[in-house]
CSV table of C-alpha atoms in Angstrom, one decimal:
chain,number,residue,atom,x,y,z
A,1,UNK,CA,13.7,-41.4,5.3
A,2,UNK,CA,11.8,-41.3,2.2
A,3,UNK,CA,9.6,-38.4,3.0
A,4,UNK,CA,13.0,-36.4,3.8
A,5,UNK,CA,15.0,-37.4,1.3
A,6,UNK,CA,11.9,-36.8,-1.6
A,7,UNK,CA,11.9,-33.0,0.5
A,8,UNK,CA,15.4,-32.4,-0.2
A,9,UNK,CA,15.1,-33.2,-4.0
A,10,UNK,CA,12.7,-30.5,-3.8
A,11,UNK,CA,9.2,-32.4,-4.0
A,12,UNK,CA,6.3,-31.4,-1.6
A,13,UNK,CA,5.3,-34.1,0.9
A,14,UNK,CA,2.4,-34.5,3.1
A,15,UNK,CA,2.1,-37.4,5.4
A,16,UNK,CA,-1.3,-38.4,6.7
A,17,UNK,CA,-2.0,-40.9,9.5
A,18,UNK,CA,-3.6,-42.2,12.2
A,19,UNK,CA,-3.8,-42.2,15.9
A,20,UNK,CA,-3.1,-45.7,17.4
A,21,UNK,CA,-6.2,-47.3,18.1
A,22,UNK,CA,-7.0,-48.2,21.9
A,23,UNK,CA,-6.5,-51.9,22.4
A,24,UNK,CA,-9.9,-53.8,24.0
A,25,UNK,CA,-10.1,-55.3,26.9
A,26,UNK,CA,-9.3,-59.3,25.4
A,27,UNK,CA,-6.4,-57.3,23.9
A,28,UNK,CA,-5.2,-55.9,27.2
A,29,UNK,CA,-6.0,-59.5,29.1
A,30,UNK,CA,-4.0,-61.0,26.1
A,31,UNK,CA,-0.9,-58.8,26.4
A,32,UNK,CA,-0.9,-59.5,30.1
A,33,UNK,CA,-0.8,-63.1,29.8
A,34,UNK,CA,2.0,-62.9,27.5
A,35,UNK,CA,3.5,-61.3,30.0
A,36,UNK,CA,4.0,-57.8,28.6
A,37,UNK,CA,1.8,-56.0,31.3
A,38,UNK,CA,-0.9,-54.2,31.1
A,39,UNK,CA,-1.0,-51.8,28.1
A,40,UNK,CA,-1.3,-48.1,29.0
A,41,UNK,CA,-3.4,-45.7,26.6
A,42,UNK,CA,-0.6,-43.3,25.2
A,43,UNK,CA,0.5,-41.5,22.9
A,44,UNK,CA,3.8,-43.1,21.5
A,45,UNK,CA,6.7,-40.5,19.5
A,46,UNK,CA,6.3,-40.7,15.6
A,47,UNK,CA,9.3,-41.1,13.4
A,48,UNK,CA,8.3,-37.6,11.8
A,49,UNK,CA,8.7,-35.7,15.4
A,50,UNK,CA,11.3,-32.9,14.8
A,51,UNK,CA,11.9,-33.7,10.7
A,52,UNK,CA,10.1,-30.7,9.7
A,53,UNK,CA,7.9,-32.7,7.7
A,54,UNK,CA,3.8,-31.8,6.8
A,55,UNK,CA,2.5,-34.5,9.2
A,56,UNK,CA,-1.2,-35.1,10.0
A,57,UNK,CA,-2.5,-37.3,12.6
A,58,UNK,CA,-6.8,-37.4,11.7
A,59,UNK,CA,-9.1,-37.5,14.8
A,60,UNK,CA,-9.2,-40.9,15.2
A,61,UNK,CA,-8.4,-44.4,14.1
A,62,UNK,CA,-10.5,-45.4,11.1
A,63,UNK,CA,-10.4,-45.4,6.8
A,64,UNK,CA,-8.6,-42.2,5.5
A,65,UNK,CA,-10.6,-40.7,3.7
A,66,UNK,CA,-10.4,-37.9,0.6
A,67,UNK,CA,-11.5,-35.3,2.9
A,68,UNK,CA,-8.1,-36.0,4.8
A,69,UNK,CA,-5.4,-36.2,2.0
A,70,UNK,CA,-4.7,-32.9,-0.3
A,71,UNK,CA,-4.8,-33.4,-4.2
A,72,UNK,CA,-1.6,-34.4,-5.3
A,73,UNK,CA,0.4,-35.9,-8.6
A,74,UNK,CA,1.1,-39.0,-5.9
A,75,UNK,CA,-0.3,-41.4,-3.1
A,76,UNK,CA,1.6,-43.6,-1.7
A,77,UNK,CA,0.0,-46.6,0.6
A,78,UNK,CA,2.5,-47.8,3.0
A,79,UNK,CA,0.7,-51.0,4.5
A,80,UNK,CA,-2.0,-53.4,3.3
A,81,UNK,CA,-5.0,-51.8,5.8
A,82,UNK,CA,-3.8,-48.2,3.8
A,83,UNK,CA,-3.9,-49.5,0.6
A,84,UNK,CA,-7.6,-50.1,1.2
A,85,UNK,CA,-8.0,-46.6,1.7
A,86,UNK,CA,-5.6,-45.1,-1.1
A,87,UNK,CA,-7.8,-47.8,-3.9
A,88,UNK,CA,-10.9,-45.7,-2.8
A,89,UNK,CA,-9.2,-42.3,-3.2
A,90,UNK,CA,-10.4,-39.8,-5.8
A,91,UNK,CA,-7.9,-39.4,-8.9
A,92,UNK,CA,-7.3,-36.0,-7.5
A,93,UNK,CA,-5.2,-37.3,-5.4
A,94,UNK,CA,-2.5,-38.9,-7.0
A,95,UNK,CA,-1.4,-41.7,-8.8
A,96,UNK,CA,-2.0,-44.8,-6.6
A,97,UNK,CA,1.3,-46.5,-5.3
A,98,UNK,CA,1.7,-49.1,-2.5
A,99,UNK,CA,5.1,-49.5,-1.2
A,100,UNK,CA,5.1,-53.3,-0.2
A,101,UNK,CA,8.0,-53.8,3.1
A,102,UNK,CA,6.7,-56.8,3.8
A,103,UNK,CA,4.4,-60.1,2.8
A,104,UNK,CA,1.7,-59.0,5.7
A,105,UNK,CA,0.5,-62.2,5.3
A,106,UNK,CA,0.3,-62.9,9.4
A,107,UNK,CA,-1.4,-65.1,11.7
A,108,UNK,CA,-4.1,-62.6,12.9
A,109,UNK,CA,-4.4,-60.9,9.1
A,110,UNK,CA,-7.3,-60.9,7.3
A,111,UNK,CA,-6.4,-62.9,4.7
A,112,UNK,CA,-8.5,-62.4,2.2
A,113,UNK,CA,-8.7,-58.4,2.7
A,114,UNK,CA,-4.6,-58.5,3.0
A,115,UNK,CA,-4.4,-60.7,-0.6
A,116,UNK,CA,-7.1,-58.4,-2.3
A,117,UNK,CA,-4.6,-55.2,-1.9
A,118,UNK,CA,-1.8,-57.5,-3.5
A,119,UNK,CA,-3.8,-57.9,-6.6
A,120,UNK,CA,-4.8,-54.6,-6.3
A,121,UNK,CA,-4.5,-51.9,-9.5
A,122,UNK,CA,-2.4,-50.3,-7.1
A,123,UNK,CA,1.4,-49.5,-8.8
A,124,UNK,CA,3.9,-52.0,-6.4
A,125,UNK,CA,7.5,-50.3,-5.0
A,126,UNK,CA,9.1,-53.6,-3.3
A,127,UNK,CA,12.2,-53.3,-0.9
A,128,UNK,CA,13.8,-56.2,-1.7
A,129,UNK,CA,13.7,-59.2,-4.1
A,130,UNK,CA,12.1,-61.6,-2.3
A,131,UNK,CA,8.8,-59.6,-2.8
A,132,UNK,CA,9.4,-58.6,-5.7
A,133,UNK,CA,9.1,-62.6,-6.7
A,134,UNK,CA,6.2,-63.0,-4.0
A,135,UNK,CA,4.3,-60.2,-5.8
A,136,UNK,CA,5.2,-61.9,-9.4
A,137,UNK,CA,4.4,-65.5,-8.8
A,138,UNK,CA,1.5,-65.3,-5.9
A,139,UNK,CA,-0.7,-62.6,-7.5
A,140,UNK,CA,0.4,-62.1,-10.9
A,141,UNK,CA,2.0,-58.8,-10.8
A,142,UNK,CA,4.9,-58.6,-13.5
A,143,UNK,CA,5.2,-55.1,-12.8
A,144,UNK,CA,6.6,-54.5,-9.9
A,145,UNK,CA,9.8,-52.1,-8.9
A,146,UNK,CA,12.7,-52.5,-6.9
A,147,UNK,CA,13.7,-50.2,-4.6
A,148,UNK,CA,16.1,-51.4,-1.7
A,149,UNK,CA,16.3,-49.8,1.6
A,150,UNK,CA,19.1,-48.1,2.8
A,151,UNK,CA,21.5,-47.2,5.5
A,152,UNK,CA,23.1,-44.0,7.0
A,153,UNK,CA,27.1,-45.0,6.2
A,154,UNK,CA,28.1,-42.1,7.5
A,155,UNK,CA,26.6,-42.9,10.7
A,156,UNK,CA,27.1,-46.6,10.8
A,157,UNK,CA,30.6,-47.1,10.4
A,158,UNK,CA,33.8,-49.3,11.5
A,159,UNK,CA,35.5,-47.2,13.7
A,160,UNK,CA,39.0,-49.0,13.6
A,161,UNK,CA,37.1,-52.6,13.4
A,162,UNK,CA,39.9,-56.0,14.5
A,163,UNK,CA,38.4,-58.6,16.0
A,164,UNK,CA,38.9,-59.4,19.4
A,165,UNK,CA,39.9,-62.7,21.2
A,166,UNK,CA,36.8,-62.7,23.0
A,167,UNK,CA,34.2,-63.1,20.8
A,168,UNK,CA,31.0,-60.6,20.5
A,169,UNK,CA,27.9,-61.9,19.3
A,170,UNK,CA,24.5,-59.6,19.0
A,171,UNK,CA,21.0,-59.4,17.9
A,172,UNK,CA,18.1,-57.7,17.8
A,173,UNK,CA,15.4,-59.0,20.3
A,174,UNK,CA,11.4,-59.8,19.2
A,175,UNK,CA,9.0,-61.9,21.1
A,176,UNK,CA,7.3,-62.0,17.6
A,177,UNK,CA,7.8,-65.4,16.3
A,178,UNK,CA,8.7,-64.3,12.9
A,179,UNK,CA,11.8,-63.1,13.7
A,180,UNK,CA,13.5,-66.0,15.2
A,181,UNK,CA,14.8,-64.5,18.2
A,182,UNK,CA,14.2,-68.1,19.7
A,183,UNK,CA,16.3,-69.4,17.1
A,184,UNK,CA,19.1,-67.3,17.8
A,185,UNK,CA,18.5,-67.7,21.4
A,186,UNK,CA,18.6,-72.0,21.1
A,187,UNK,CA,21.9,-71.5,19.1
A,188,UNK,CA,23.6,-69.4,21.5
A,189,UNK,CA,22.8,-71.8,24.2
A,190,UNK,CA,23.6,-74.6,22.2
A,191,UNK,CA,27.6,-72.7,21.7
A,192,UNK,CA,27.7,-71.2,25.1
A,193,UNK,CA,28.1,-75.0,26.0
A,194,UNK,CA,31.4,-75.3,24.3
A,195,UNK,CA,32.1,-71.9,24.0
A,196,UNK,CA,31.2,-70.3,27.3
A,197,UNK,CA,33.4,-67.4,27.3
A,198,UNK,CA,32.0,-65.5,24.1
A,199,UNK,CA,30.0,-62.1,24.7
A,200,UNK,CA,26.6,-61.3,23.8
A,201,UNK,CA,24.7,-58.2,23.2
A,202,UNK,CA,21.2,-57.4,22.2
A,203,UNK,CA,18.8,-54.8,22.0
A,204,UNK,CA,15.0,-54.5,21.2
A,205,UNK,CA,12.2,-52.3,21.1
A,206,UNK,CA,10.0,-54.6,24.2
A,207,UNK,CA,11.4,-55.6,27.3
A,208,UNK,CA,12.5,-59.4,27.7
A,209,UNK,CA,9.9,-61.7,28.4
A,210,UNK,CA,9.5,-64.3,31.1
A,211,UNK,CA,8.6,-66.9,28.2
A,212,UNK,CA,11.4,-65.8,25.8
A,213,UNK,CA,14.6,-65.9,28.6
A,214,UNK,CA,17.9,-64.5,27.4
A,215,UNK,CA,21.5,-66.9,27.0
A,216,UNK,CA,23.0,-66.3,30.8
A,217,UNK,CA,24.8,-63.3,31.2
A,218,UNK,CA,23.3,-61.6,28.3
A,219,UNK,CA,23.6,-57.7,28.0
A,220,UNK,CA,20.2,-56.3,26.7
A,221,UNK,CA,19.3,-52.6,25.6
A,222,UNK,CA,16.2,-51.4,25.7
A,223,UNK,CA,14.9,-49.2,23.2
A,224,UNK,CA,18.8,-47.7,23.3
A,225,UNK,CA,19.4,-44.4,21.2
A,226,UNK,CA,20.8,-44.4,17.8
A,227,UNK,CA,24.0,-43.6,19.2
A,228,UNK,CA,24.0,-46.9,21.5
A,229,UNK,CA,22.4,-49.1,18.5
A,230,UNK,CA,26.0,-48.0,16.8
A,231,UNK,CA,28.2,-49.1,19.7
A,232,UNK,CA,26.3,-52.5,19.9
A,233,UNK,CA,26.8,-53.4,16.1
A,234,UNK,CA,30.8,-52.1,16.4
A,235,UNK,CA,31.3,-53.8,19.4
A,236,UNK,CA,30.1,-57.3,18.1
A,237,UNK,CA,32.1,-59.4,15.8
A,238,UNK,CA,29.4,-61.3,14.4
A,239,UNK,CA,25.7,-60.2,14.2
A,240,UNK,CA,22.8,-63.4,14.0
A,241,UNK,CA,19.9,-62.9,12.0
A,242,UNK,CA,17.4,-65.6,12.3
A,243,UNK,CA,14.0,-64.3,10.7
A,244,UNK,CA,11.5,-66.8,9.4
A,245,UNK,CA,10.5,-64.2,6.8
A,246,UNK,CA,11.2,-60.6,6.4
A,247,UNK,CA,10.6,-57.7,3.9
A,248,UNK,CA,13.9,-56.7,4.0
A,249,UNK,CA,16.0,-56.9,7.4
A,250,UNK,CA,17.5,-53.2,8.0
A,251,UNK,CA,19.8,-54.5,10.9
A,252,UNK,CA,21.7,-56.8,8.4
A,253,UNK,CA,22.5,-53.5,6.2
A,254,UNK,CA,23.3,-51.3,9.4
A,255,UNK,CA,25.9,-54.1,11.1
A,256,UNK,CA,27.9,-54.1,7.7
A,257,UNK,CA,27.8,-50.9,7.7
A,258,UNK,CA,29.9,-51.0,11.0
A,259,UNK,CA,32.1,-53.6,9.3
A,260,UNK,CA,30.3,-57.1,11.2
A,261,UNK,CA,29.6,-59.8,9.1
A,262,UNK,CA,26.6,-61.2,9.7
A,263,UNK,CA,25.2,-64.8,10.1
A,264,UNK,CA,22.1,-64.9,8.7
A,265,UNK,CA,18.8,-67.0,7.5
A,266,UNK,CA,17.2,-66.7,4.3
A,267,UNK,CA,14.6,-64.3,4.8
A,268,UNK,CA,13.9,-60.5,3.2
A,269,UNK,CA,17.3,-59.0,1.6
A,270,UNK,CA,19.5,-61.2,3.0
A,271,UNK,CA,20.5,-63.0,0.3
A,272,UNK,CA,21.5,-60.2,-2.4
A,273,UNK,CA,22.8,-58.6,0.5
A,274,UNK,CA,25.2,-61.6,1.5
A,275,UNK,CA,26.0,-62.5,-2.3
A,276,UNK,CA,30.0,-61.6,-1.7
A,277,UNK,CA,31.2,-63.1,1.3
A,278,UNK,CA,29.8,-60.1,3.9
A,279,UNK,CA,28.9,-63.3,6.4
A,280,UNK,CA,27.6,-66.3,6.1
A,281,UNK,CA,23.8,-67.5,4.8
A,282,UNK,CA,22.7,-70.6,6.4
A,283,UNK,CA,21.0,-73.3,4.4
A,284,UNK,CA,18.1,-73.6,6.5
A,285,UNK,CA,15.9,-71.7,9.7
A,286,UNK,CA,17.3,-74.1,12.4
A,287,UNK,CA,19.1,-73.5,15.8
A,288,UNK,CA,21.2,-76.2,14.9
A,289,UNK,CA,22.4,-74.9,11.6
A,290,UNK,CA,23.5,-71.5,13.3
A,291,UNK,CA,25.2,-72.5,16.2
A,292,UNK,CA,27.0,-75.1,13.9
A,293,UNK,CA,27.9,-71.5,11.9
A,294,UNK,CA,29.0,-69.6,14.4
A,295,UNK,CA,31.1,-72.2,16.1
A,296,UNK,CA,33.3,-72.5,12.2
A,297,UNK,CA,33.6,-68.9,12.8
A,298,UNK,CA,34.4,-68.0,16.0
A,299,UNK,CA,37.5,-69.4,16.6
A,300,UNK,CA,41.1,-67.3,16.6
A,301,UNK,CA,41.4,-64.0,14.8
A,302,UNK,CA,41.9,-64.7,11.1
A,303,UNK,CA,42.3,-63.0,7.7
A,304,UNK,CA,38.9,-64.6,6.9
A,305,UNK,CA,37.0,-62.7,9.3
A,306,UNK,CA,39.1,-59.0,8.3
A,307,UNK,CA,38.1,-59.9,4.4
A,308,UNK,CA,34.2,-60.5,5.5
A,309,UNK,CA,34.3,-57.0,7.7
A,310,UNK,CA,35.5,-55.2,4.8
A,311,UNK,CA,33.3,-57.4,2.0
A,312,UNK,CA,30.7,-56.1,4.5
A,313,UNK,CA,31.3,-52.5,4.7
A,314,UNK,CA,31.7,-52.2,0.5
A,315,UNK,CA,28.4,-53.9,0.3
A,316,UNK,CA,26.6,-51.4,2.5
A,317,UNK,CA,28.2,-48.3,1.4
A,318,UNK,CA,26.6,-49.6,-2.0
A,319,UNK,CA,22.6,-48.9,-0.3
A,320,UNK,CA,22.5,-45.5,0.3
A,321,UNK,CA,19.4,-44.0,1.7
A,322,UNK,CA,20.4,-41.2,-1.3
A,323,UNK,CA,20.9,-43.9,-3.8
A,324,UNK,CA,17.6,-45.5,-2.6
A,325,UNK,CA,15.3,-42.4,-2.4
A,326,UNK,CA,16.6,-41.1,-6.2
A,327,UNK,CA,15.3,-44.4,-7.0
A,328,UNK,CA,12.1,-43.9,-5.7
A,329,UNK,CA,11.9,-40.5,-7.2
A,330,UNK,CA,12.5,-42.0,-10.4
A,331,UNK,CA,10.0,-44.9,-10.2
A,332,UNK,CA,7.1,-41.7,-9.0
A,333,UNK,CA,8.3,-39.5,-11.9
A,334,UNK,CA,7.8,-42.4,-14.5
A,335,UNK,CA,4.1,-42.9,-13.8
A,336,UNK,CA,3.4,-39.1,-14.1
């Protein structure tokens, strides 16, 4: 979005990267046993196919290198591993940014590698508060610029929202522990035991694993177009998001967008973006707490739920992907 939007303000953008690296043997085994299959050895679509934007995939995976990246005024890291690579750049190439999306601070980082690019001389973009605090009080860096993601209003939107008798609940579905889909998934059991009529829809970019069961009756999508993705967040009346810790949570923007208030944990952007009663943000990361949440909420239609549909839709016609990208511009044209 950034490299599109930066195009259409009239700047000159190259994006280099790498092919994904072929996962070992342990890796395969590994994936297996988590019952994911076996991994197959292809080539996956990148979100620069058809955007008619200067893409260049190098040979193969390892360092990129000054060889592989044209002079420029800017380079722009995009992930703790790349800012590695743009620290050891030539000046030629650019003033050194690294646009932080999340704390990559993981069970199977590096730690030390991943904390060393945080401290970094590298100039910090951050996408939401949160970070911008984690990159101020962990490592020091006073210095660092907000720049909040955004969301396509015109293509998320209410379409004639009410809320229905029959309640629809949805989320997005990860097997990665750091997004709480178990959470989600104990609270819905927890209400489907008083409340075992309500709806729920998901979708996810894996399939549903053996260890990380659905609620019954559960509708899941995967990897569903755009299009669908739209159609799920319109058809729900609330949307859980139950992330341990995010760098920003996109599907909290793109269900207010479609007028759903969200019931959500304390984790990325949630927080500024639930400041004015678009949903509800729960005290703590607990099953407990949310299905205690959605069960307040879920009863008869009410004016309260109409006031946090439209709170929501304000809020997200507020983050614009044009609002956010001419504030990326700006923050690139201020170190030049």
């Amino acid at each position: 979005m950034y490299a599109h939007g930066l195009k259409q303000r009239g700047h000159t953008i190259s994006v280099v990267s790498v092919p994904l690296s072929i996962p070992s043997i342990k890796q395969k085994i590994k994936n297996l046993l988590k019952g994911h299959g076996w991994p197959k050895n292809r080539i996956k679509p990148s979100h620069f196919d058809g955007q008619n934007i200067d893409h260049t995939v190098i040979d193969r995976y390892r360092p990129i290198e000054n060889d592989d990246v044209p002079d420029a005024d800017v380079v722009i890291a995009t992930f703790w591993e790349t800012a590695e690579w743009v620290n050891n750049l030539n000046q030629s190439k650019g003033k050194k940014y690294y646009f932080v999306q999340g704390h990559e601070l993981f069970e199977w980082s590096p730690v030390a590698r991943v904390t060393a690019t945080y401290r970094s001389p590298l100039k910090k973009i951050a996408v939401s508060k949160w970070l911008v605090n984690v990159m101020q009080e962990n490592y020091g860096d006073k210095n660092v610029a907000l720049v909040p993601n955004g969301v396509d209003a015109q293509f998320f939107t209410p379409r004639h929202r009410c809320e229905r008798q029959q309640k629809t609940i949805g989320f997005v579905y990860s097997t990665a522990k750091i997004k709480g889909s178990d959470i989600i998934i104990d609270a819905l059991n927890r209400v489907l035991q008083d409340k075992s009529d309500i709806k729920i829809l998901s979708f996810g970019a894996e399939p549903v694993s053996a260890g990380l069961p659905l609620p019954k009756n559960a509708e899941f999508h995967h990897k569903p177009s755009q299009e669908k993705i739209r159609e799920i967040y319109t058809s729900c009346d609330f949307w859980l998001f139950g992330s341990r810790a995010e760098g920003f949570g996109l599907p909290i923007l793109e269900a207010m967008a479609c007028g759903t208030p969200v019931i959500a944990t304390k984790a990325g952007a949630a927080p500024e973006l639930l400041s004015k009663g678009e949903g509800i943000l729960l005290n703590d990361k607990t099953p407990e707490t949310m299905a205690s949440a959605i069960l307040e909420y879920i009863g008869p239609p009410s004016d309260k739920w109409h006031e946090m549909s439209v709170s929501a839709r304000k809020t997200a016609e507020e983050f614009s992907w044009a609002n956010s990208v001419a504030l990326f511009e700006k923050e690139l044209l201020s170190g030049l």
